[in-house]
JSON list of C-alpha atoms in Angstrom, two decimals:
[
{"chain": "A", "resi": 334, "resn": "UNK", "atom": "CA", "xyz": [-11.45, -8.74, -12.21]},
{"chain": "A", "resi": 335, "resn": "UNK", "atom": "CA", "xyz": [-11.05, -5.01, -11.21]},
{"chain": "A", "resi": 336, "resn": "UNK", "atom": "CA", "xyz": [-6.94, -4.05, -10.03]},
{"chain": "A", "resi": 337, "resn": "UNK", "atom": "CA", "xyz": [-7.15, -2.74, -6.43]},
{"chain": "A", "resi": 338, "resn": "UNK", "atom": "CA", "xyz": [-3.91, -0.49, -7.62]},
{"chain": "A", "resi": 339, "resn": "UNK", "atom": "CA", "xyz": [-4.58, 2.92, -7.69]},
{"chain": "A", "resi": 340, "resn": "UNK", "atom": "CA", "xyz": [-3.72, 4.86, -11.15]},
{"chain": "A", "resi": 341, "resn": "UNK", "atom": "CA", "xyz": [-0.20, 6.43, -11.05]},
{"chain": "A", "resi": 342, "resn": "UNK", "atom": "CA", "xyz": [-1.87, 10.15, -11.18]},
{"chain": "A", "resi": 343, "resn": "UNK", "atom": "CA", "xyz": [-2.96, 9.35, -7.58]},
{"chain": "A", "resi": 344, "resn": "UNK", "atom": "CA", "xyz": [0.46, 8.04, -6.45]},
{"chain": "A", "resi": 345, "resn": "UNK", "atom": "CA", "xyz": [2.53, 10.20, -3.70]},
{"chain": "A", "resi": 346, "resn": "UNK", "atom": "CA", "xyz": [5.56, 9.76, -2.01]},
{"chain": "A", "resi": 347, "resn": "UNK", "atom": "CA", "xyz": [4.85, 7.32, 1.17]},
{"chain": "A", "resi": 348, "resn": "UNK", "atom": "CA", "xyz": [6.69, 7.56, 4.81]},
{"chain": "A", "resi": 349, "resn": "UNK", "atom": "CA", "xyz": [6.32, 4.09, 5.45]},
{"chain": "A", "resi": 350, "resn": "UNK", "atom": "CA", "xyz": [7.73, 3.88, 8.89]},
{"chain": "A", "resi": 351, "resn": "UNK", "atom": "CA", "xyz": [11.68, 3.66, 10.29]},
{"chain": "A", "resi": 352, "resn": "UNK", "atom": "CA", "xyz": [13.39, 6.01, 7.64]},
{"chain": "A", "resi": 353, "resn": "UNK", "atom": "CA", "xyz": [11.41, 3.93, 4.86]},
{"chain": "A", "resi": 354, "resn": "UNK", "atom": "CA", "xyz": [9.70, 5.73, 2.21]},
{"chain": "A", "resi": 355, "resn": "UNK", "atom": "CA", "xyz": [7.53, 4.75, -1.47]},
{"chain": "A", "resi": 356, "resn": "UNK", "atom": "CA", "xyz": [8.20, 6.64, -4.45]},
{"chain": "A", "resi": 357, "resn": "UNK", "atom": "CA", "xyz": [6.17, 6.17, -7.27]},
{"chain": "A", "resi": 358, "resn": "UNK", "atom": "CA", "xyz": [7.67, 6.65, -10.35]},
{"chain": "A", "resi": 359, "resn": "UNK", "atom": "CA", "xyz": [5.88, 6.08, -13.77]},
{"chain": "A", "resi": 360, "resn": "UNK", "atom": "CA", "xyz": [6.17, 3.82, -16.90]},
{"chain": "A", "resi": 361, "resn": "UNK", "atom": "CA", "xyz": [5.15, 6.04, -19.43]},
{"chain": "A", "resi": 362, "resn": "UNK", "atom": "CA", "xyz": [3.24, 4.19, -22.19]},
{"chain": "A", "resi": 363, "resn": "UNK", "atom": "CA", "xyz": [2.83, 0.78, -20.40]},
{"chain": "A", "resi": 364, "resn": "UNK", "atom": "CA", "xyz": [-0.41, -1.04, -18.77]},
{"chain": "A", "resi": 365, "resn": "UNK", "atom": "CA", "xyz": [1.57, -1.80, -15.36]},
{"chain": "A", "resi": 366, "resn": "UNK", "atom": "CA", "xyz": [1.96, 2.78, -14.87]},
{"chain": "A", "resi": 367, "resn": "UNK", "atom": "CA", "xyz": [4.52, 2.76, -12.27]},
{"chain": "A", "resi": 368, "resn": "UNK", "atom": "CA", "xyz": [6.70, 1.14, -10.04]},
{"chain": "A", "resi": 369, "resn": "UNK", "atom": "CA", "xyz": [7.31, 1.97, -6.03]},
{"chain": "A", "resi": 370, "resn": "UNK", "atom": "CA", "xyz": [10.84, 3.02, -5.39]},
{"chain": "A", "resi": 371, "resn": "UNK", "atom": "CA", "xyz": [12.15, 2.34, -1.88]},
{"chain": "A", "resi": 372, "resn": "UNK", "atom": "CA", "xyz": [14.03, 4.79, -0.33]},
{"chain": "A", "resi": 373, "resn": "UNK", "atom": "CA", "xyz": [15.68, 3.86, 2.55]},
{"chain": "A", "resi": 374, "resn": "UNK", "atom": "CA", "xyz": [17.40, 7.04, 4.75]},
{"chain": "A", "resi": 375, "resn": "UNK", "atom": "CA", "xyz": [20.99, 6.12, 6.15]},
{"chain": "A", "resi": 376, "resn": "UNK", "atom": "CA", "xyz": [23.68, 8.58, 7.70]},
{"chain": "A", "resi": 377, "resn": "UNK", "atom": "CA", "xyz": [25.74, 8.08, 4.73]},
{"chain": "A", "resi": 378, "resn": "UNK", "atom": "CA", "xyz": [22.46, 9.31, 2.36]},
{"chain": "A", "resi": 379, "resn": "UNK", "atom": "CA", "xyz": [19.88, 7.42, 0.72]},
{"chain": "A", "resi": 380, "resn": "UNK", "atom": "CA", "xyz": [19.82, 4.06, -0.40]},
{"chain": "A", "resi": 381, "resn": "UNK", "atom": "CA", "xyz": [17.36, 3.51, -2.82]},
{"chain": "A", "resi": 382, "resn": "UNK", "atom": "CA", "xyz": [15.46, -0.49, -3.91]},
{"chain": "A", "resi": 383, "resn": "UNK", "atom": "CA", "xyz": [15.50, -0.04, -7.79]},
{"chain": "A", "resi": 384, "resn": "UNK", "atom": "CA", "xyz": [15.40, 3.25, -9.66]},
{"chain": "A", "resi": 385, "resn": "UNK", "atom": "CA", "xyz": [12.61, 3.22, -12.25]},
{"chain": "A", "resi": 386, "resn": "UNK", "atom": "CA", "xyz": [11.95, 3.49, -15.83]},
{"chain": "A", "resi": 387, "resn": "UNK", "atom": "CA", "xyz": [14.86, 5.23, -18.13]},
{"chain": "A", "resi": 388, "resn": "UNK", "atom": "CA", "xyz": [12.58, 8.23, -19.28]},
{"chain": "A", "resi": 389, "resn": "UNK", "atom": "CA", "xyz": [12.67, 11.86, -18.92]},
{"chain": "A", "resi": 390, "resn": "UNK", "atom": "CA", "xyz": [9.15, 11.93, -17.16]},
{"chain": "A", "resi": 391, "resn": "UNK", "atom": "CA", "xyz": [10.21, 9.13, -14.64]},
{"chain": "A", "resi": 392, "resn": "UNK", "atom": "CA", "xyz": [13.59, 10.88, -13.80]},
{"chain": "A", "resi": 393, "resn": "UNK", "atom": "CA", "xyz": [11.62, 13.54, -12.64]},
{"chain": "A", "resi": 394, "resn": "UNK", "atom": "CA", "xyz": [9.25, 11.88, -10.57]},
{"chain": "A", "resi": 395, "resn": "UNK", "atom": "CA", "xyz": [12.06, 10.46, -8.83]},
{"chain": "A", "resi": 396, "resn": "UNK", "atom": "CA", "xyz": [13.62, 13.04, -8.34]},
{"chain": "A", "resi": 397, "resn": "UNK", "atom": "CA", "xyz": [10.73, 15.30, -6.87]},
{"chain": "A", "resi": 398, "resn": "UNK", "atom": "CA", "xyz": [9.39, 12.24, -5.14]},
{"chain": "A", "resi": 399, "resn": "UNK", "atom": "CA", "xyz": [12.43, 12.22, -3.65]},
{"chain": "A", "resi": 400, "resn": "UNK", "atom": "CA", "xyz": [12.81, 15.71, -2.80]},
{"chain": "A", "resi": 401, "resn": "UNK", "atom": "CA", "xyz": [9.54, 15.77, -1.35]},
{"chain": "A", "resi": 402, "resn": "UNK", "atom": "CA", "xyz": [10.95, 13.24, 1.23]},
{"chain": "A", "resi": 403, "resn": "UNK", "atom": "CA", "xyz": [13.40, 15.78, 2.01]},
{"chain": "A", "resi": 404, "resn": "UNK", "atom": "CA", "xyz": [15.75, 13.57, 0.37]},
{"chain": "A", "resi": 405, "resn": "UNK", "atom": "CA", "xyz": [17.88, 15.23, -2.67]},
{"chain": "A", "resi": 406, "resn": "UNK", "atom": "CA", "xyz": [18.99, 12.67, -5.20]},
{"chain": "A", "resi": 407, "resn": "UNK", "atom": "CA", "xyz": [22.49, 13.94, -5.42]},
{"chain": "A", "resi": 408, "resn": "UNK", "atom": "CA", "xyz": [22.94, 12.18, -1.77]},
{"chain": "A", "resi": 409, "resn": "UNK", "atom": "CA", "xyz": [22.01, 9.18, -2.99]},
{"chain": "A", "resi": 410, "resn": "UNK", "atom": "CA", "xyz": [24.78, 6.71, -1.37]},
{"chain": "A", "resi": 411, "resn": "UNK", "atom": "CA", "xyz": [23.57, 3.42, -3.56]},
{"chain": "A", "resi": 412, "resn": "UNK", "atom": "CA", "xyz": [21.16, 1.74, -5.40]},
{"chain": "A", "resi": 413, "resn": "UNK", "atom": "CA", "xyz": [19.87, -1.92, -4.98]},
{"chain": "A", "resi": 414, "resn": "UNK", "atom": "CA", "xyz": [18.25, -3.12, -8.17]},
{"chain": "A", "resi": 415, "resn": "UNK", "atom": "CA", "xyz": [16.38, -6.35, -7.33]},
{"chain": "A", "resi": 416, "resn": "UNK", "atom": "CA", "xyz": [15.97, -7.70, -10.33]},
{"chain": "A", "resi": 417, "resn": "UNK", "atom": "CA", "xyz": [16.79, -6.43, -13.96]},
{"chain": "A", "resi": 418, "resn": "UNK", "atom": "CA", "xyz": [14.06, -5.36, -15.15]},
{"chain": "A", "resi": 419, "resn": "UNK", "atom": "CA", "xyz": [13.70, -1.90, -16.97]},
{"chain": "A", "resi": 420, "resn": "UNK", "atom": "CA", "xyz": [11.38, -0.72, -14.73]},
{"chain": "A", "resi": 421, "resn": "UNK", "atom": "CA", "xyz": [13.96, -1.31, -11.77]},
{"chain": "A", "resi": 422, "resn": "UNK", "atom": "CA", "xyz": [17.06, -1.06, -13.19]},
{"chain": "A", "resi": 423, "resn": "UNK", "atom": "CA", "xyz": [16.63, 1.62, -15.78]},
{"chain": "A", "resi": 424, "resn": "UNK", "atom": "CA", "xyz": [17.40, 4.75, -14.10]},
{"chain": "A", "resi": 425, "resn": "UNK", "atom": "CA", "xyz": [20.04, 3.36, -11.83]},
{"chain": "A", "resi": 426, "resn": "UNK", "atom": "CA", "xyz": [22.81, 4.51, -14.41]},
{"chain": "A", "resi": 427, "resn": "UNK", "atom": "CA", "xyz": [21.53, 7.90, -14.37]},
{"chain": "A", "resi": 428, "resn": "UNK", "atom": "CA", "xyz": [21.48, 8.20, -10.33]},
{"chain": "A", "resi": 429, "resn": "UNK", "atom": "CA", "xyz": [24.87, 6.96, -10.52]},
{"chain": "A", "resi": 430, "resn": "UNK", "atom": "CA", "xyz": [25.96, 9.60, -12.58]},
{"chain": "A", "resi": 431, "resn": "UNK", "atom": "CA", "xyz": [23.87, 12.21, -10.52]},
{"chain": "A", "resi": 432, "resn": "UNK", "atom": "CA", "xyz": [25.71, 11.30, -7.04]},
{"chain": "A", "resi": 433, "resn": "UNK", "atom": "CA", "xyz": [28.24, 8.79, -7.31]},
{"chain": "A", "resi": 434, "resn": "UNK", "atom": "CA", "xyz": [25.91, 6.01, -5.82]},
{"chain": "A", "resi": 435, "resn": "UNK", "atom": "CA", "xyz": [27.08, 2.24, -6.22]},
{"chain": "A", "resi": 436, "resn": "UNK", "atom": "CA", "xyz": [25.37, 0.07, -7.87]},
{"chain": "A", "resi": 437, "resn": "UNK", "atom": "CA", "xyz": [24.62, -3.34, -6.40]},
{"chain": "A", "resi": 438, "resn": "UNK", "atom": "CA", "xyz": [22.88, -6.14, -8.25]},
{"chain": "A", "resi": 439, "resn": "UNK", "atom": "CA", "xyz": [22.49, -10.08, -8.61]},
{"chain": "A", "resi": 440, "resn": "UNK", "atom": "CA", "xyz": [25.81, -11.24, -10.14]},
{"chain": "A", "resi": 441, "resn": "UNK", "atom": "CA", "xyz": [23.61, -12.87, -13.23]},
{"chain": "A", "resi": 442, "resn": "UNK", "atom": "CA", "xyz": [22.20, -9.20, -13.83]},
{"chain": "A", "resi": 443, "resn": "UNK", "atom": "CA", "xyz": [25.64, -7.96, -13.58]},
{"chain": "A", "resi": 444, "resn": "UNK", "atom": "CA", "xyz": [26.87, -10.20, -16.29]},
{"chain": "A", "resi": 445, "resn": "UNK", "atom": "CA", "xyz": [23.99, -9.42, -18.27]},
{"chain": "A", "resi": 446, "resn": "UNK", "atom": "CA", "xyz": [24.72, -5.60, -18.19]},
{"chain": "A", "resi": 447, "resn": "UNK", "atom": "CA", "xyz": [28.08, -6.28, -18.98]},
{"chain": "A", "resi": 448, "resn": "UNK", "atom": "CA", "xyz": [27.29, -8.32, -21.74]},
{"chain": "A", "resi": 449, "resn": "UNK", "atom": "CA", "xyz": [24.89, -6.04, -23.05]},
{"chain": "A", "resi": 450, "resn": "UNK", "atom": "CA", "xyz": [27.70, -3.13, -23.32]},
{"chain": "A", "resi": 451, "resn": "UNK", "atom": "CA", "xyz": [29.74, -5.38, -24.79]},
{"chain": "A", "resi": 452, "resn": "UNK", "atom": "CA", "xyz": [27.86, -5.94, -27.41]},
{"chain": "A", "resi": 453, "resn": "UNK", "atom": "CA", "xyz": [25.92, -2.82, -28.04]}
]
């Protein structure tokens, strides 16, 4: 059976309607390519649904995707991460550090961060 999902190269930043935008961001080396970030405009600055993959190349796709929004990742107010996953949680750090977002998460997922610094 043939995937209806388009390749990642043909991926662009989406206006989906009421301040709601896509932003595809890849998974370098992996089958799946990318995943949609949701950014969601507020007056406070963006609030993005999951970050993306921790890589160099994804950082920069969200970032661009971003700015081609005309949103600017340092205004970033928080970031959701639905589930933790690499490919939704992985660059949330790195935002954080970027703008000073909060982080908000399922409390399991927070424990298992937690635990995982904890232990290295």
């Amino acid at each position: 059976m043939k995937s209806l999902r388009r390749p990642y190269s043909e991926q662009r930043p989406t206006d989906l309607g009421g301040g709601v935008w896509s932003v595809p961001v890849p998974i370098p080396g992996n089958p799946l390519g990318y995943t949609l970030i949701y950014a969601i405009e507020s007056p406070a600055g963006p609030v993005l649904v999951d970050a993306g993959w921790n890589h160099p190349d994804a950082w920069l796709a969200l970032r661009d995707g971003l700015a081609a929004t005309g949103m600017d990742i340092r205004e970033v107010r928080g970031v959701v991460v639905t589930h933790f996953h690499p490919d939704h949680a992985g660059l949330a750090g790195q935002v954080r550090q970027e703008s000073g977002a909060w982080i908000a998460m399922h409390e399991a997922d927070a424990a298992l961060v937690r635990t995982m610094h904890e232990t290295g």
